[in-house]
XYZ file of C-alpha atoms in Angstrom:
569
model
C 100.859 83.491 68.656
C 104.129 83.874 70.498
C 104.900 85.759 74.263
C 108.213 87.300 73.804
C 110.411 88.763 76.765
C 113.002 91.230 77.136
C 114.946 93.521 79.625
C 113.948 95.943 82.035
C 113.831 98.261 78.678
C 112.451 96.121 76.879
C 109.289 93.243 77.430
C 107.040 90.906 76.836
C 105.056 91.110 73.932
C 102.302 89.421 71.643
C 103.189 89.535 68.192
C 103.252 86.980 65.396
C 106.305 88.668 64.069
C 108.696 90.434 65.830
C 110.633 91.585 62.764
C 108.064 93.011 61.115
C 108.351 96.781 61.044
C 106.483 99.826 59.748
C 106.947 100.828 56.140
C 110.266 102.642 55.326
C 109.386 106.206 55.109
C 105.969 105.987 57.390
C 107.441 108.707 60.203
C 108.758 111.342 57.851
C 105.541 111.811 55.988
C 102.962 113.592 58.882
C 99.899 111.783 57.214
C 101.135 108.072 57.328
C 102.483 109.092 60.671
C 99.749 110.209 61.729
C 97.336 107.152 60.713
C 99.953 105.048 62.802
C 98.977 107.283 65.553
C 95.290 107.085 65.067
C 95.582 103.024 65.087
C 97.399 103.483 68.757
C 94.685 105.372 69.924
C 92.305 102.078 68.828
C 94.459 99.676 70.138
C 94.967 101.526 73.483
C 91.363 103.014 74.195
C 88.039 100.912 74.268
C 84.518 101.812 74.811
C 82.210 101.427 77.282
C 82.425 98.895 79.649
C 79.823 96.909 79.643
C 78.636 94.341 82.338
C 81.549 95.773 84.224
C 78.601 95.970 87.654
C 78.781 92.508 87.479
C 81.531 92.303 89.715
C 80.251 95.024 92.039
C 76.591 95.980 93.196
C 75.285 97.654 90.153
C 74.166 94.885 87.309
C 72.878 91.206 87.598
C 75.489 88.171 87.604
C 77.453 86.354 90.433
C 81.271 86.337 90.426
C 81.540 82.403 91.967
C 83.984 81.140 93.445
C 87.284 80.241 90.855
C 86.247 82.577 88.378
C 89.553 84.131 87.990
C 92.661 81.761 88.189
C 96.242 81.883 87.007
C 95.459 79.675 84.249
C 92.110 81.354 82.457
C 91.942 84.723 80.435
C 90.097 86.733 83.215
C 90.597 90.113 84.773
C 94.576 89.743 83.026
C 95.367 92.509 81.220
C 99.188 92.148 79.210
C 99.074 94.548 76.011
C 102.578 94.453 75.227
C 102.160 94.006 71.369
C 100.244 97.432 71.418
C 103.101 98.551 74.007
C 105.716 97.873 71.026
C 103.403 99.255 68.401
C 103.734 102.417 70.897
C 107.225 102.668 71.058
C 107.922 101.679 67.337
C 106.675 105.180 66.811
C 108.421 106.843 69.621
C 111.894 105.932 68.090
C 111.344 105.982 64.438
C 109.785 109.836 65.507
C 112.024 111.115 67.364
C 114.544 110.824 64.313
C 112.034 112.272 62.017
C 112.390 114.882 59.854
C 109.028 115.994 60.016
C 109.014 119.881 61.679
C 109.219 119.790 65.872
C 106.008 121.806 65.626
C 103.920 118.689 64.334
C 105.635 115.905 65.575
C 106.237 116.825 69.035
C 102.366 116.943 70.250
C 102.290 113.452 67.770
C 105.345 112.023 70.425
C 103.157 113.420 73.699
C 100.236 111.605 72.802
C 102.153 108.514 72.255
C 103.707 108.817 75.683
C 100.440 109.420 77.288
C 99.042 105.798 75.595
C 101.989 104.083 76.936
C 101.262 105.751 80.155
C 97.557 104.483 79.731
C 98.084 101.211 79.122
C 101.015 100.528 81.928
C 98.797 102.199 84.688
C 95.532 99.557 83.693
C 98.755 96.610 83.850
C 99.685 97.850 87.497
C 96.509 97.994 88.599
C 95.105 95.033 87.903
C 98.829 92.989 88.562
C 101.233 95.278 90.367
C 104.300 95.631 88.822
C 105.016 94.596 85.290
C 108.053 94.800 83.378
C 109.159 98.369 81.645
C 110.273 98.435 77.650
C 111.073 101.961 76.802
C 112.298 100.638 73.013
C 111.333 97.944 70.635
C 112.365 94.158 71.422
C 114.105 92.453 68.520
C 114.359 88.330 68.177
C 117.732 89.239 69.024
C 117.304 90.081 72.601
C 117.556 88.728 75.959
C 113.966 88.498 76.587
C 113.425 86.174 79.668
C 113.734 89.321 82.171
C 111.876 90.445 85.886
C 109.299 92.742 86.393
C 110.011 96.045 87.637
C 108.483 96.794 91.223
C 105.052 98.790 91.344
C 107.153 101.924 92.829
C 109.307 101.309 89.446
C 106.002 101.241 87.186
C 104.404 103.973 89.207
C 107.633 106.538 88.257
C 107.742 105.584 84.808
C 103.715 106.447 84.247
C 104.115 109.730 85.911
C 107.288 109.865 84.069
C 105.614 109.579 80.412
C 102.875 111.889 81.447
C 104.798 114.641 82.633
C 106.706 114.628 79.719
C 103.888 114.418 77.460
C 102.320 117.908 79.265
C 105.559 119.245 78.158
C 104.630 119.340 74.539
C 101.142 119.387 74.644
C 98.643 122.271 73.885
C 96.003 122.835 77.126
C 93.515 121.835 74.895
C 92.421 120.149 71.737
C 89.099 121.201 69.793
C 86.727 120.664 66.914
C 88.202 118.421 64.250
C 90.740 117.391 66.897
C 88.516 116.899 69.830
C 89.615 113.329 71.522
C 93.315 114.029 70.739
C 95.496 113.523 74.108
C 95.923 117.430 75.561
C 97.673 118.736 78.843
C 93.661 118.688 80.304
C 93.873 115.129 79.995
C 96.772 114.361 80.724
C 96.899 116.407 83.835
C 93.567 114.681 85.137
C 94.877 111.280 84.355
C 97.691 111.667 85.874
C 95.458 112.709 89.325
C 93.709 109.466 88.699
C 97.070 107.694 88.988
C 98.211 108.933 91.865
C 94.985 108.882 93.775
C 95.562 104.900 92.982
C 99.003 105.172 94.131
C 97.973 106.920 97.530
C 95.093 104.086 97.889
C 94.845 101.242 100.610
C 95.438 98.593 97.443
C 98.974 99.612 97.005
C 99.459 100.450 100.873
C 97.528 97.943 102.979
C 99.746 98.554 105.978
C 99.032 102.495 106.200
C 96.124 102.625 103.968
C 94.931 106.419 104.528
C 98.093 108.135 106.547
C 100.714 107.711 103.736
C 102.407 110.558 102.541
C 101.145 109.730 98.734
C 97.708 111.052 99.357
C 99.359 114.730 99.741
C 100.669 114.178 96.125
C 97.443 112.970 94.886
C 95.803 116.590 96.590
C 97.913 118.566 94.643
C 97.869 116.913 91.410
C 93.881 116.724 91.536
C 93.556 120.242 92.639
C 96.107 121.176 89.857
C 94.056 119.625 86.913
C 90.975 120.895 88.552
C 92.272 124.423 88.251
C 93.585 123.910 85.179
C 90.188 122.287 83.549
C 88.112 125.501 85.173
C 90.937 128.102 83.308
C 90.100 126.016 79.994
C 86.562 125.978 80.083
C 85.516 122.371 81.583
C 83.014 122.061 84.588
C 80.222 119.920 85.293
C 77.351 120.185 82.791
C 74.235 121.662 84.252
C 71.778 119.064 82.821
C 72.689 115.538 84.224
C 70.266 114.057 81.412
C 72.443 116.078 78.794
C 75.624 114.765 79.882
C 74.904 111.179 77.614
C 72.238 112.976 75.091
C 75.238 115.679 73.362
C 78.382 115.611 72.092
C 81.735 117.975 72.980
C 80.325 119.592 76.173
C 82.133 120.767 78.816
C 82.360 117.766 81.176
C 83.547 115.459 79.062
C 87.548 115.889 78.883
C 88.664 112.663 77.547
C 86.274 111.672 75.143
C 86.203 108.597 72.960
C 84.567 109.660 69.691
C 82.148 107.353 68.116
C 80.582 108.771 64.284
C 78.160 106.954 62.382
C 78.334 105.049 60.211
C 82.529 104.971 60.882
C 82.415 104.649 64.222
C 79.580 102.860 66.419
C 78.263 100.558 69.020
C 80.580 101.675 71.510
C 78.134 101.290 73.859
C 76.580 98.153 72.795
C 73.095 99.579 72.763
C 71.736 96.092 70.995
C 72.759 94.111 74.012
C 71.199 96.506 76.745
C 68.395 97.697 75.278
C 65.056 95.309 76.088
C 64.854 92.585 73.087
C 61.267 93.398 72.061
C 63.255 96.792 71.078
C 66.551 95.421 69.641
C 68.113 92.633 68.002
C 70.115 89.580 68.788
C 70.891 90.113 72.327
C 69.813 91.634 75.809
C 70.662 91.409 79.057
C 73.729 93.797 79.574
C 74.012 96.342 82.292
C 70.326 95.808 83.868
C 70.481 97.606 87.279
C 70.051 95.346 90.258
C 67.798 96.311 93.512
C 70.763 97.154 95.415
C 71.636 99.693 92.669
C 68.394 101.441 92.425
C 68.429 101.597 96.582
C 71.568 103.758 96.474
C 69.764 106.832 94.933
C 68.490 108.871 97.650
C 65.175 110.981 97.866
C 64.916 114.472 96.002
C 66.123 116.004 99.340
C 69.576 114.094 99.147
C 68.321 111.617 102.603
C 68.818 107.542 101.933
C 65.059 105.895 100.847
C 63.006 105.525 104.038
C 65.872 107.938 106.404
C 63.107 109.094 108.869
C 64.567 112.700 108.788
C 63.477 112.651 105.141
C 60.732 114.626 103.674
C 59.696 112.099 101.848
C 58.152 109.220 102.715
C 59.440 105.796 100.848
C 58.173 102.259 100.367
C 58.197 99.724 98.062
C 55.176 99.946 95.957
C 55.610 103.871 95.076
C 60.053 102.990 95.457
C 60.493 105.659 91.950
C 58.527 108.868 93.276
C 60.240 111.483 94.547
C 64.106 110.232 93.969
C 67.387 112.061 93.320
C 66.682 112.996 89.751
C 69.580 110.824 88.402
C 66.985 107.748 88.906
C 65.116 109.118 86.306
C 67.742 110.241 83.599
C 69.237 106.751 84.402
C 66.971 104.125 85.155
C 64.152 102.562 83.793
C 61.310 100.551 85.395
C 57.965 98.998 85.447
C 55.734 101.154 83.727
C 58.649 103.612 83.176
C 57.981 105.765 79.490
C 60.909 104.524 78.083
C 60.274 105.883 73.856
C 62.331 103.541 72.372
C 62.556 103.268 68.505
C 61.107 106.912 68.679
C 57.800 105.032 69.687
C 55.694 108.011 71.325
C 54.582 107.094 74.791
C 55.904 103.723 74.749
C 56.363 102.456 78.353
C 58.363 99.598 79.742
C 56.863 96.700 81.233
C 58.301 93.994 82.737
C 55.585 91.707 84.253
C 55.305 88.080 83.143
C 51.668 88.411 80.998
C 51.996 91.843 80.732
C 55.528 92.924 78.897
C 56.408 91.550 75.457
C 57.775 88.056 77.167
C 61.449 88.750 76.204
C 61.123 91.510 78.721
C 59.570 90.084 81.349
C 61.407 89.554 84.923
C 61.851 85.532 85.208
C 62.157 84.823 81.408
C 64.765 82.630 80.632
C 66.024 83.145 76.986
C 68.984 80.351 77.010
C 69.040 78.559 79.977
C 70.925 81.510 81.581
C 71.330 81.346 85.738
C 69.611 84.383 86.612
C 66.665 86.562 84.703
C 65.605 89.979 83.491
C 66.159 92.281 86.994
C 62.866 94.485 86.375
C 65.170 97.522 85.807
C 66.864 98.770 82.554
C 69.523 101.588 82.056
C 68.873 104.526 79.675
C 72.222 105.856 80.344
C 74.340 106.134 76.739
C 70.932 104.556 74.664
C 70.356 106.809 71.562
C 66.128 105.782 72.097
C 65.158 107.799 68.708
C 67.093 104.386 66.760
C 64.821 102.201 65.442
C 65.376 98.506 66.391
C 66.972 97.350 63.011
C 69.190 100.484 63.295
C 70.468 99.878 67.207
C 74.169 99.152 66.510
C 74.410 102.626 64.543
C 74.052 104.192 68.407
C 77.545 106.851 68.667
C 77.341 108.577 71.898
C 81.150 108.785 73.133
C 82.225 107.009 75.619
C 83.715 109.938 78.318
C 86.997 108.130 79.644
C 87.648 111.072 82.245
C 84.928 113.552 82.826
C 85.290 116.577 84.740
C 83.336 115.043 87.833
C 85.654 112.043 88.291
C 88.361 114.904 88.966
C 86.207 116.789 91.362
C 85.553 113.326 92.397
C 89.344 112.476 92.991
C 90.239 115.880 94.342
C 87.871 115.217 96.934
C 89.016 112.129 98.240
C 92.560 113.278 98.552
C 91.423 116.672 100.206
C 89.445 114.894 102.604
C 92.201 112.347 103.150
C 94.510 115.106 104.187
C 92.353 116.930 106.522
C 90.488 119.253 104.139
C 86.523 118.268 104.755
C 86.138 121.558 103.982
C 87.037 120.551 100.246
C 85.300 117.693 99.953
C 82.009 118.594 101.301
C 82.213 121.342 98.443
C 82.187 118.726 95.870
C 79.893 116.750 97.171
C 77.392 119.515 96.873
C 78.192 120.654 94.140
C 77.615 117.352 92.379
C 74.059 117.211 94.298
C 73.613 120.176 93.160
C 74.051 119.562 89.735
C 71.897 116.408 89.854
C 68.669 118.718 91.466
C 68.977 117.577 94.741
C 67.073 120.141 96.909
C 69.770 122.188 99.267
C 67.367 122.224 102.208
C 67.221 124.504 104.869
C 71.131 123.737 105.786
C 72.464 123.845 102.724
C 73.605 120.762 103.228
C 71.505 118.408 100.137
C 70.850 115.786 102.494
C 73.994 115.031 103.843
C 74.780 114.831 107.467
C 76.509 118.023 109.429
C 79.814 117.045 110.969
C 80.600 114.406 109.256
C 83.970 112.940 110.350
C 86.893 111.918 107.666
C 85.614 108.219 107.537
C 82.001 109.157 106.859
C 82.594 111.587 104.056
C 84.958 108.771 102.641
C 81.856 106.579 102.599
C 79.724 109.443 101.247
C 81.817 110.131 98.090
C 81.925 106.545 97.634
C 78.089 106.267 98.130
C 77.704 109.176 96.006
C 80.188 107.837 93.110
C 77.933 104.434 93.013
C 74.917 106.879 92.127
C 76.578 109.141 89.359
C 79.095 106.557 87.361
C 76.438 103.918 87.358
C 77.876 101.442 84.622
C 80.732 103.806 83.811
C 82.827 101.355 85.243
C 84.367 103.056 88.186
C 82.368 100.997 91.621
C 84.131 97.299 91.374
C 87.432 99.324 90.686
C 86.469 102.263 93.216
C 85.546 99.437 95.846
C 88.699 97.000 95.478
C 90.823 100.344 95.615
C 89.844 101.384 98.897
C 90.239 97.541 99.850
C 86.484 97.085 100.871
C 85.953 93.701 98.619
C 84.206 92.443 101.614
C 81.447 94.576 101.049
C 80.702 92.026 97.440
C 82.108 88.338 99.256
C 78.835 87.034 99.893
C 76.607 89.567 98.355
C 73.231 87.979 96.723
C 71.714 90.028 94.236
C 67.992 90.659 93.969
C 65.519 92.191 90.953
C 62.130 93.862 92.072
C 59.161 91.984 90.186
C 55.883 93.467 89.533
C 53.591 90.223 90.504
C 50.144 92.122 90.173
C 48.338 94.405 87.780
C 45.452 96.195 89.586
C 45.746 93.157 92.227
C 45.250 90.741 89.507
C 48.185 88.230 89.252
C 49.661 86.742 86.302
C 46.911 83.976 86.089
C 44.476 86.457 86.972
C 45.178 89.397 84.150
C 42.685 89.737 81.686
C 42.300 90.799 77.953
C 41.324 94.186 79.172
C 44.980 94.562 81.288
C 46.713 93.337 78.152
C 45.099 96.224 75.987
C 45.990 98.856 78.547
C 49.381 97.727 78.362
C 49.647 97.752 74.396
C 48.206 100.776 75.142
C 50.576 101.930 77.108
C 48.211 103.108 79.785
C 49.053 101.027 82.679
C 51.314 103.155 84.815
C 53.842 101.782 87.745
C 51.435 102.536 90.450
C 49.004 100.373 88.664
C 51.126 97.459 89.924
C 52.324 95.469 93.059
C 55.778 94.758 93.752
C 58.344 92.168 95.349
C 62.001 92.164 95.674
C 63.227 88.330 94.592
C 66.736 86.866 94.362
C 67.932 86.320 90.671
C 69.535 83.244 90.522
C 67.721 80.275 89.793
C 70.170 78.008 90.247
C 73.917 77.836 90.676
C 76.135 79.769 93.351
C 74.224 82.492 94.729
C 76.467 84.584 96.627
C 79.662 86.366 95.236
C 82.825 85.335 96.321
C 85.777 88.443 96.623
C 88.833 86.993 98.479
C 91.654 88.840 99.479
C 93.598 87.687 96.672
C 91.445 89.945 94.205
C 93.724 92.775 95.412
C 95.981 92.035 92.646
C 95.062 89.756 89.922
C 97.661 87.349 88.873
C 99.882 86.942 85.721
C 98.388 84.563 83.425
C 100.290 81.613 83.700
C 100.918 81.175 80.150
C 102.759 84.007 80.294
C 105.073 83.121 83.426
C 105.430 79.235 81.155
C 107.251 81.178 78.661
C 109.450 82.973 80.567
C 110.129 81.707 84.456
C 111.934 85.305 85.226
C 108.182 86.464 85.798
C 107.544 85.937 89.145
C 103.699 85.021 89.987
C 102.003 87.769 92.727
C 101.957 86.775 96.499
C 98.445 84.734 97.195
C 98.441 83.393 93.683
C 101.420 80.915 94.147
C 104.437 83.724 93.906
C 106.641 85.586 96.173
C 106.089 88.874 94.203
C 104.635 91.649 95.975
C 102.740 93.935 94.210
C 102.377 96.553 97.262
C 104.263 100.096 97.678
C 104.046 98.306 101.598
């Protein structure tokens, strides 16, 4: 495979042939255009994204020190052969014949994709060069990259001329299809990046980008309410049905065409799957950050609820229970009525168990799994048929973003509103205040650290807390960070040499319940680095050097052995 480069119209790209074209005749017949379309969508849009805590507080694994480099594959992100695919069908369309009243939504969703995928480029790498038209061999393709300020104009650029042809909203057979209610929420996503201490380190909260990203988000939140969106009353529902109102950008997964988006056979326990385990299990520090039923942190004296570590699951925000799963936990996988979920050494199937070692891995089983996005009626042999969408934007990740921006530009006001509401929706009580457990008079930093805090609780491994955390340049908050798992190390104060045939019965049984055991927290790695390692440099991930090898015009980022700087400053 060969890296191509071109001007600042036209890039770098990964293509085995750069001559090969699309079918004479593809764009003037709606259908073939339209499966071209459909296979942008694929290439553009993954699923979930799993083990995606690892890098932050939520799942198991350490991020050691040299685990990203200029040299290796990780955290680079360069999808310029899907970037040409993209505008293939931009210029070949806009010469169509096919009537303006098809093929102008078809040329709006294309420019939102190419929207999509530059905005992941910039923010993982900063600025990256712009092609607005195919590259042919014929080209001068050894070019610069455009600044981030460049990259930044052209997103909102594409998007705003995507809204232009758009209808508000897409439904039924077309639900998933790029409308102005996603467009108009990404595009408050973008700038709420673009306002953020990553891309302005030297005025990281007074810039004047933060006003933008306050009217954009409060745009596309008015705009989602006048269209029928809003945040789904039952936070248990929002995972268990399809089409609802708070998903707005859904990826659709349909058995048996579709599935496995979420990788349900690698994150369900193995004595209820096949071939793998392990992903997304919640760390300690994960299932700390749900507070009580009354909205106070676990163990806050103010709460009414008193907290310690042998009864840690009673009486928590109800999102621990639609989300987590723990010792003792029912957890009716395979449709298995009553099932619970051990994971005790002696007392869980031993694939479960916290401290087995399948492969030689570093670290073990945590003691928690997830039940977020797990279809548990699917038999094991059937696991990989699992097609819950994956929501790319849901309506609370705009209330989410409207609220950091409000509060940003002196409207607490705003904020504390969505914060509440959110609370609200998960069945936090309101208290006496009103308030659902959060402090009175909180100042602009401390509601930045509750939405944050807040955030961590409701995306759990929807792959927003690394990002959220490296936006708001607080890193520092992972460098050093050792993980821990809680193990259950007694059944009815026997230990694991101590349980005895009648224990083991219970448990096949399923009638040993959490408070039956005792608890510990213990570090998870065995061996190897224990603490994670963030440096500064993880600001902006660098260019893969093979990339830069076949074309020197691509400068390498500042702190990664370039001059380029990635910054708005």
């Amino acid at each position: 495979m060969m890296a191509i480069f071109s001007s600042c119209s036209k890039v770098l790209n990964d293509v085995d042939d750069l001559s090969r074209y699309p079918t004479e005749g593809t764009f003037e017949d709606p259908l073939t255009a339209t499966a071209y379309l459909n296979n942008l969508y694929a290439r553009s849009l993954s699923g979930w994204p799993v083990n995606n805590g690892t890098y932050s507080d939520e799942s198991k694994g350490i991020i050691g020190d040299g685990a990203i480099t200029t040299d290796n594959g990780t955290m680079k992100y360069w999808p310029y052969a899907a970037v040409r695919s993209i505008n293939i069908f931009l210029k070949e369309m806009s010469k169509s014949t096919i009537p303006a009243a098809q093929k102008d939504p078809m040329i709006g969703q294309a420019k939102f994709l190419r929207a999509f995928l530059y905005f992941k480029m910039v923010y993982y790498h900063g600025g990256v060069p712009i092609i607005e038209i195919p590259q042919e061999l014929t080209d001068d393709l050894k070019v610069k990259r455009n600044s981030t300020a460049e990259c930044f104009n052209f997103i909102i650029k594409d998007l705003d001329e995507a809204a232009k042809v758009l209808p508000a909203k897409y439904t039924d057979n077309d639900r998933g299809r790029i409308d102005q209610a996603i467009v108009k929420s990404f595009k408050g996503r973008v700038l709420l990046y673009k306002a953020s201490p990553q891309f302005n380190p030297t005025n990281p909260y007074g810039n004047a980008y933060w006003q933008d990203a306050y009217t954009v988000n409060r745009d596309a939140k008015d705009f989602l309410d006048l269209n029928g969106y809003g945040l789904l009353e039952d936070f248990k529902k929002l995972f268990e049905t399809k089409g609802h109102k708070e998903n707005v950008f859904s990826v659709i997964y349909v058995n048996p065409a579709k599935t496995n988006g979420r990788g349900e056979d690698g994150i369900r326990p193995l004595s209820e799957s096949k071939n793998a385990t392990g992903n997304d299990e919640p760390i300690w520090a994960m299932a700390e950050a749900f507070p009580m039923k009354d909205g106070k942190k676990p163990g806050d004296p103010s709460s009414a609820y008193s907290y310690n570590l042998q009864n840690y699951w009673k009486n928590r925000d109800p999102r621990f229970d639609a989300t987590m799963v723990w010792n003792g936990e029912l957890y009716e996988l395979s449709g298995i009525k009553g099932r619970r979920q051990y994971t005790m050494a002696g007392i869980a199937k031993s694939m479960d168990a916290f401290g087995f070692v399948i492969q030689g891995e570093n670290f073990s089983r945590t003691g928690f799994y997830t039940r977020k996005g797990i279809m548990e009626e699917l038999p094991s042999a059937q696991v990989t048929l699992n097609d819950v969408d994956w929501p790319e934007i849901r309506y609370a990740e705009v209330l989410f973003n409207y609220a950091e921006a409000a509060n940003e530009i002196g409207k607490p006001a705003e904020a504390l509103a969505v914060l509440k509401a959110i609370r609200h929706r998960a069945g936090i009580e309101p208290g006496i205040d009103g308030m659902y457990g959060l402090k009175v008079g909180m100042s602009r930093e401390e509601i930045r650290t509750a939405l944050l805090d807040e955030k961590y609780v409701e995306f759990m491994f929807e792959g927003k807390r690394f990002w959220d955390l490296r936006r708001h340049r607080l890193l520092h908050k992972l460098d050093g960070m050792h993980k821990y798992g809680l193990m259950a190390t007694a059944v009815n104060g026997r230990t694991v040499e101590e349980i005895t045939a009648d224990d083991i019965l219970k448990a096949n049984r399923f009638e040993l319940l959490p408070e039956h055991f005792t608890y510990k927290v213990v570090e998870l790695i065995t061996n190897g680095p224990k603490a994670m390692v963030m440096p500064e440099s993880y600001y902006f991930f660098p260019i893969q050097l093979s990339n830069i090898n076949q074309n020197p015009n691509l400068e390498q980022n500042k702190n990664w052995g370039g001059n380029f700087d990635p910054t708005l400053h």
